[in-house]
Amino acid sequence: MDKIRIGIVGYGNIGRGVERAIARNEDMELKGVFTRRDPDSVHIETEGVAVRKIEDMASVKGEIDVMVLCGGSATDLPVMGPEIAADFNTIDSFDTHARIPAYFESVDTAARKGGNVSIISVGWDPGMFSLNRLYAEAILPQGSTYTFWGKGVSQGHSDAIRRVEGVKNGIQYTVPIEAAVDRVRSGDAPALTTREKHLRECYVVPEEGADLAKIEKAIKEMPNYFDEYDTTVTFITEEELKRQHSKMPHGGFVIRSGETGQEGNKHIIEYSLKLDSNPEFTASVLICYARAAFRLAKKGESGARSVYDIAPGLLSMKSGEELRAQML
Amino acid sequence: MDKIRIGIVGYGNIGRGVERAIARNEDMELKGVFTRRDPDSVHIETEGVAVRKIEDMASVKGEIDVMVLCGGSATDLPVMGPEIAADFNTIDSFDTHARIPAYFESVDTAARKGGNVSIISVGWDPGMFSLNRLYAEAILPQGSTYTFWGKGVSQGHSDAIRRVEGVKNGIQYTVPIEAAVDRVRSGDAPALTTREKHLRECYVVPEEGADLAKIEKAIKEMPNYFDEYDTTVTFITEEELKRQHSKMPHGGFVIRSGETGQEGNKHIIEYSLKLDSNPEFTASVLICYARAAFRLAKKGESGARSVYDIAPGLLSMKSGEELRAQML
């Protein structure tokens, strides 16, 4: 059987994760990496695969089955998503929740015009967590859904720390508050404030001679990022940061408690992830949705899709018969 | 909007659960209950809905959108499933794992001929647990999946106890062994024997003057049911059985640990259920798949499906736009 030919657009942490996920899926092969940087400066792990400029993508039309878009949601994807969807099937992890409807529309228009399938907002949140919110609510219409994130590194909050005056480097962990998780698991459907759900732990490398008290205050009071949370600030050295905080773990929980019947029988549905590498896991989700996009396009479908539109069987290497016999 | 008209076939615990689930889904209405018993002996909770004999089902063809089949998998569904699929869209919870492929084929043939959609093996296992096994394996092709059940009542094992000489009544709980669950959660992918995964707790009401030691031995050594497990037998009175063991709780865990990347980063995906009422939860899953069957049939599809074939969005009362805006 021919392998599914994958292209990677943008070679950062997610792009490298996609490359490694392809190596673990025997029905796929990497056919090209596309970058905005100088291609000679990008060193990929797979031998015999070309790194090209993004502008040269048109030259491989027909040679790549699915492009996995690994750019950022703030500025890259809103432009790149519809552009590339006009020429290729695409998968992306667009994660600016508030802008998903507009992004979906623009990708949908382009993908329909080009006769391609584009699955947007794939990963774990949005992605697997979104799916679990939906399944749980569909089964238990009367109930409450809670999403907790962490313990894991928030890139946005780490960036915010690094912008504070006197800060040389830093990292932020989002930490779910165990007591809140336990209350939700008990089924008593508590009303929880932002502060009651998550802590923010910051590890900060100060510049030499910086005013530590001032840095701590600036972080803890930063609006939108930290002011609504209990935040801890721990000062460390650059060397400690490298040694103890270079991994990218993450995870979280989606929990729905709901009731059924006349007596209000209680039920708890919980989905949780504990991830050593956030980008590699996200990339692994992207890759199995690339399989689904390829199959839908082969069937003649086109347009934008979200994880809600994808029948689970399309994600598996196994056939419908195999799945029913082995896994149902 | 017109409501989705549901029929219930078989009015036991699951059938009653379906009736109660319909009451909690505003886009549905119960239109009829069909039974093998004398209809006058069946008292349902919904007012103004007729209870009819199963043989009279043909007379309501066109008046019911989806029949939810609540018969048993051993003898009822293999006959009833294809018969009813010829005339109606159907949902069932066929759960004899080894016979699923043959059952699927026979329902598929009948449903195609009748132009109906039949979703088989819906519930939580098979059902939601099957889905989670698939999603987790598709994301992490290198890894191990574990399913634990309980703590909950196993009907089959309870029946087996009640067939033992000298036993008046009894109930069996399947209990997952916490130490095994913890080892799996830690990601070390242990090889676990049957005995290491679950305990079996039996509560037995003996007949007057029965030989308790003999009952205990007969249960603990019963092949296929108990001999491969650590089993406890506790003798209780009929009154204790009624007071403390009349609920039907259940639940369990699907856990996959797998790795990604070159260094083998570890990831744990866990889905768990904690259910006060097994039949009411199962019925709630059946009902949201009834919505999907109705929608697929409206689109002109026909034939048998499993949960693997159903796009998640079809389960929700919300539209695609609403789902993307509110839940993705």
PDB file of N, CA and C in Angstrom, chain A residues 102-137:
ATOM      1  N   ALA A 102     -14.528  32.211  12.932  1.00  0.00           N
ATOM      2  CA  ALA A 102     -14.073  32.985  11.772  1.00  0.00           C
ATOM      3  C   ALA A 102     -12.990  32.226  11.009  1.00  0.00           C
ATOM      4  N   TYR A 103     -12.089  31.614  11.749  1.00  0.00           N
ATOM      5  CA  TYR A 103     -11.023  30.845  11.108  1.00  0.00           C
ATOM      6  C   TYR A 103     -11.609  29.663  10.318  1.00  0.00           C
ATOM      7  N   PHE A 104     -12.560  28.989  10.926  1.00  0.00           N
ATOM      8  CA  PHE A 104     -13.229  27.859  10.246  1.00  0.00           C
ATOM      9  C   PHE A 104     -13.814  28.314   8.915  1.00  0.00           C
ATOM     10  N   GLU A 105     -14.513  29.452   8.944  1.00  0.00           N
ATOM     11  CA  GLU A 105     -15.149  29.938   7.719  1.00  0.00           C
ATOM     12  C   GLU A 105     -14.124  30.207   6.623  1.00  0.00           C
ATOM     13  N   SER A 106     -13.035  30.874   6.973  1.00  0.00           N
ATOM     14  CA  SER A 106     -12.071  31.250   5.933  1.00  0.00           C
ATOM     15  C   SER A 106     -11.364  30.022   5.370  1.00  0.00           C
ATOM     16  N   VAL A 107     -11.062  29.051   6.227  1.00  0.00           N
ATOM     17  CA  VAL A 107     -10.439  27.818   5.734  1.00  0.00           C
ATOM     18  C   VAL A 107     -11.441  27.017   4.906  1.00  0.00           C
ATOM     19  N   ASP A 108     -12.694  27.005   5.349  1.00  0.00           N
ATOM     20  CA  ASP A 108     -13.730  26.239   4.645  1.00  0.00           C
ATOM     21  C   ASP A 108     -13.885  26.728   3.203  1.00  0.00           C
ATOM     22  N   THR A 109     -13.959  28.037   3.042  1.00  0.00           N
ATOM     23  CA  THR A 109     -14.112  28.615   1.707  1.00  0.00           C
ATOM     24  C   THR A 109     -12.956  28.204   0.799  1.00  0.00           C
ATOM     25  N   ALA A 110     -11.746  28.331   1.332  1.00  0.00           N
ATOM     26  CA  ALA A 110     -10.569  28.005   0.517  1.00  0.00           C
ATOM     27  C   ALA A 110     -10.501  26.513   0.199  1.00  0.00           C
ATOM     28  N   ALA A 111     -10.797  25.688   1.190  1.00  0.00           N
ATOM     29  CA  ALA A 111     -10.687  24.239   0.996  1.00  0.00           C
ATOM     30  C   ALA A 111     -11.732  23.740   0.004  1.00  0.00           C
ATOM     31  N   ARG A 112     -12.928  24.278   0.087  1.00  0.00           N
ATOM     32  CA  ARG A 112     -13.975  23.880  -0.872  1.00  0.00           C
ATOM     33  C   ARG A 112     -13.567  24.234  -2.290  1.00  0.00           C
ATOM     34  N   LYS A 113     -13.055  25.468  -2.411  1.00  0.00           N
ATOM     35  CA  LYS A 113     -12.647  25.925  -3.737  1.00  0.00           C
ATOM     36  C   LYS A 113     -11.562  24.999  -4.302  1.00  0.00           C
ATOM     37  N   GLY A 114     -10.645  24.603  -3.438  1.00  0.00           N
ATOM     38  CA  GLY A 114      -9.528  23.781  -3.907  1.00  0.00           C
ATOM     39  C   GLY A 114      -9.835  22.291  -3.948  1.00  0.00           C
ATOM     40  N   GLY A 115     -11.023  21.899  -3.433  1.00  0.00           N
ATOM     41  CA  GLY A 115     -11.354  20.473  -3.398  1.00  0.00           C
ATOM     42  C   GLY A 115     -10.550  19.705  -2.363  1.00  0.00           C
ATOM     43  N   ASN A 116     -10.192  20.385  -1.269  1.00  0.00           N
ATOM     44  CA  ASN A 116      -9.384  19.749  -0.221  1.00  0.00           C
ATOM     45  C   ASN A 116     -10.139  19.643   1.100  1.00  0.00           C
ATOM     46  N   VAL A 117      -9.623  18.812   1.988  1.00  0.00           N
ATOM     47  CA  VAL A 117     -10.182  18.672   3.334  1.00  0.00           C
ATOM     48  C   VAL A 117      -9.198  19.270   4.332  1.00  0.00           C
ATOM     49  N   SER A 118      -9.697  20.152   5.196  1.00  0.00           N
ATOM     50  CA  SER A 118      -8.856  20.789   6.215  1.00  0.00           C
ATOM     51  C   SER A 118      -9.485  20.571   7.582  1.00  0.00           C
ATOM     52  N   ILE A 119      -8.758  19.904   8.460  1.00  0.00           N
ATOM     53  CA  ILE A 119      -9.274  19.720   9.816  1.00  0.00           C
ATOM     54  C   ILE A 119      -8.540  20.700  10.726  1.00  0.00           C
ATOM     55  N   ILE A 120      -9.340  21.593  11.340  1.00  0.00           N
ATOM     56  CA  ILE A 120      -8.743  22.677  12.132  1.00  0.00           C
ATOM     57  C   ILE A 120      -8.826  22.362  13.634  1.00  0.00           C
ATOM     58  N   SER A 121      -7.980  23.053  14.384  1.00  0.00           N
ATOM     59  CA  SER A 121      -8.033  23.024  15.856  1.00  0.00           C
ATOM     60  C   SER A 121      -7.879  21.615  16.425  1.00  0.00           C
ATOM     61  N   VAL A 122      -6.877  20.916  15.915  1.00  0.00           N
ATOM     62  CA  VAL A 122      -6.605  19.544  16.339  1.00  0.00           C
ATOM     63  C   VAL A 122      -5.461  19.553  17.351  1.00  0.00           C
ATOM     64  N   GLY A 123      -5.541  18.716  18.334  1.00  0.00           N
ATOM     65  CA  GLY A 123      -4.512  18.632  19.367  1.00  0.00           C
ATOM     66  C   GLY A 123      -5.184  18.078  20.604  1.00  0.00           C
ATOM     67  N   TRP A 124      -4.811  18.587  21.784  1.00  0.00           N
ATOM     68  CA  TRP A 124      -5.555  18.067  22.950  1.00  0.00           C
ATOM     69  C   TRP A 124      -6.487  19.094  23.559  1.00  0.00           C
ATOM     70  N   ASP A 125      -6.192  20.386  23.470  1.00  0.00           N
ATOM     71  CA  ASP A 125      -7.203  21.388  23.827  1.00  0.00           C
ATOM     72  C   ASP A 125      -6.898  22.677  23.091  1.00  0.00           C
ATOM     73  N   PRO A 126      -7.595  22.958  21.992  1.00  0.00           N
ATOM     74  CA  PRO A 126      -8.715  22.189  21.431  1.00  0.00           C
ATOM     75  C   PRO A 126      -8.265  20.859  20.838  1.00  0.00           C
ATOM     76  N   GLY A 127      -9.189  19.908  20.863  1.00  0.00           N
ATOM     77  CA  GLY A 127      -8.900  18.584  20.325  1.00  0.00           C
ATOM     78  C   GLY A 127      -9.519  17.519  21.202  1.00  0.00           C
ATOM     79  N   MET A 128      -8.679  16.701  21.810  1.00  0.00           N
ATOM     80  CA  MET A 128      -9.208  15.592  22.609  1.00  0.00           C
ATOM     81  C   MET A 128     -10.072  16.087  23.767  1.00  0.00           C
ATOM     82  N   PHE A 129      -9.676  17.194  24.388  1.00  0.00           N
ATOM     83  CA  PHE A 129     -10.505  17.732  25.475  1.00  0.00           C
ATOM     84  C   PHE A 129     -11.860  18.201  24.942  1.00  0.00           C
ATOM     85  N   SER A 130     -11.854  18.813  23.756  1.00  0.00           N
ATOM     86  CA  SER A 130     -13.113  19.274  23.156  1.00  0.00           C
ATOM     87  C   SER A 130     -14.035  18.088  22.907  1.00  0.00           C
ATOM     88  N   LEU A 131     -13.465  17.008  22.383  1.00  0.00           N
ATOM     89  CA  LEU A 131     -14.256  15.806  22.126  1.00  0.00           C
ATOM     90  C   LEU A 131     -14.876  15.285  23.407  1.00  0.00           C
ATOM     91  N   ASN A 132     -14.076  15.262  24.472  1.00  0.00           N
ATOM     92  CA  ASN A 132     -14.593  14.713  25.710  1.00  0.00           C
ATOM     93  C   ASN A 132     -15.637  15.610  26.346  1.00  0.00           C
ATOM     94  N   ARG A 133     -15.497  16.933  26.168  1.00  0.00           N
ATOM     95  CA  ARG A 133     -16.573  17.820  26.622  1.00  0.00           C
ATOM     96  C   ARG A 133     -17.867  17.481  25.889  1.00  0.00           C
ATOM     97  N   LEU A 134     -17.770  17.282  24.582  1.00  0.00           N
ATOM     98  CA  LEU A 134     -18.969  16.987  23.799  1.00  0.00           C
ATOM     99  C   LEU A 134     -19.584  15.634  24.165  1.00  0.00           C
ATOM    100  N   TYR A 135     -18.802  14.583  24.149  1.00  0.00           N
ATOM    101  CA  TYR A 135     -19.347  13.258  24.461  1.00  0.00           C
ATOM    102  C   TYR A 135     -20.046  13.289  25.831  1.00  0.00           C
ATOM    103  N   ALA A 136     -19.385  13.884  26.812  1.00  0.00           N
ATOM    104  CA  ALA A 136     -19.926  13.846  28.171  1.00  0.00           C
ATOM    105  C   ALA A 136     -21.227  14.642  28.266  1.00  0.00           C
ATOM    106  N   GLU A 137     -21.273  15.786  27.581  1.00  0.00           N
ATOM    107  CA  GLU A 137     -22.494  16.591  27.638  1.00  0.00           C
ATOM    108  C   GLU A 137     -23.628  15.933  26.870  1.00  0.00           C
TER     109      GLU A 137
END
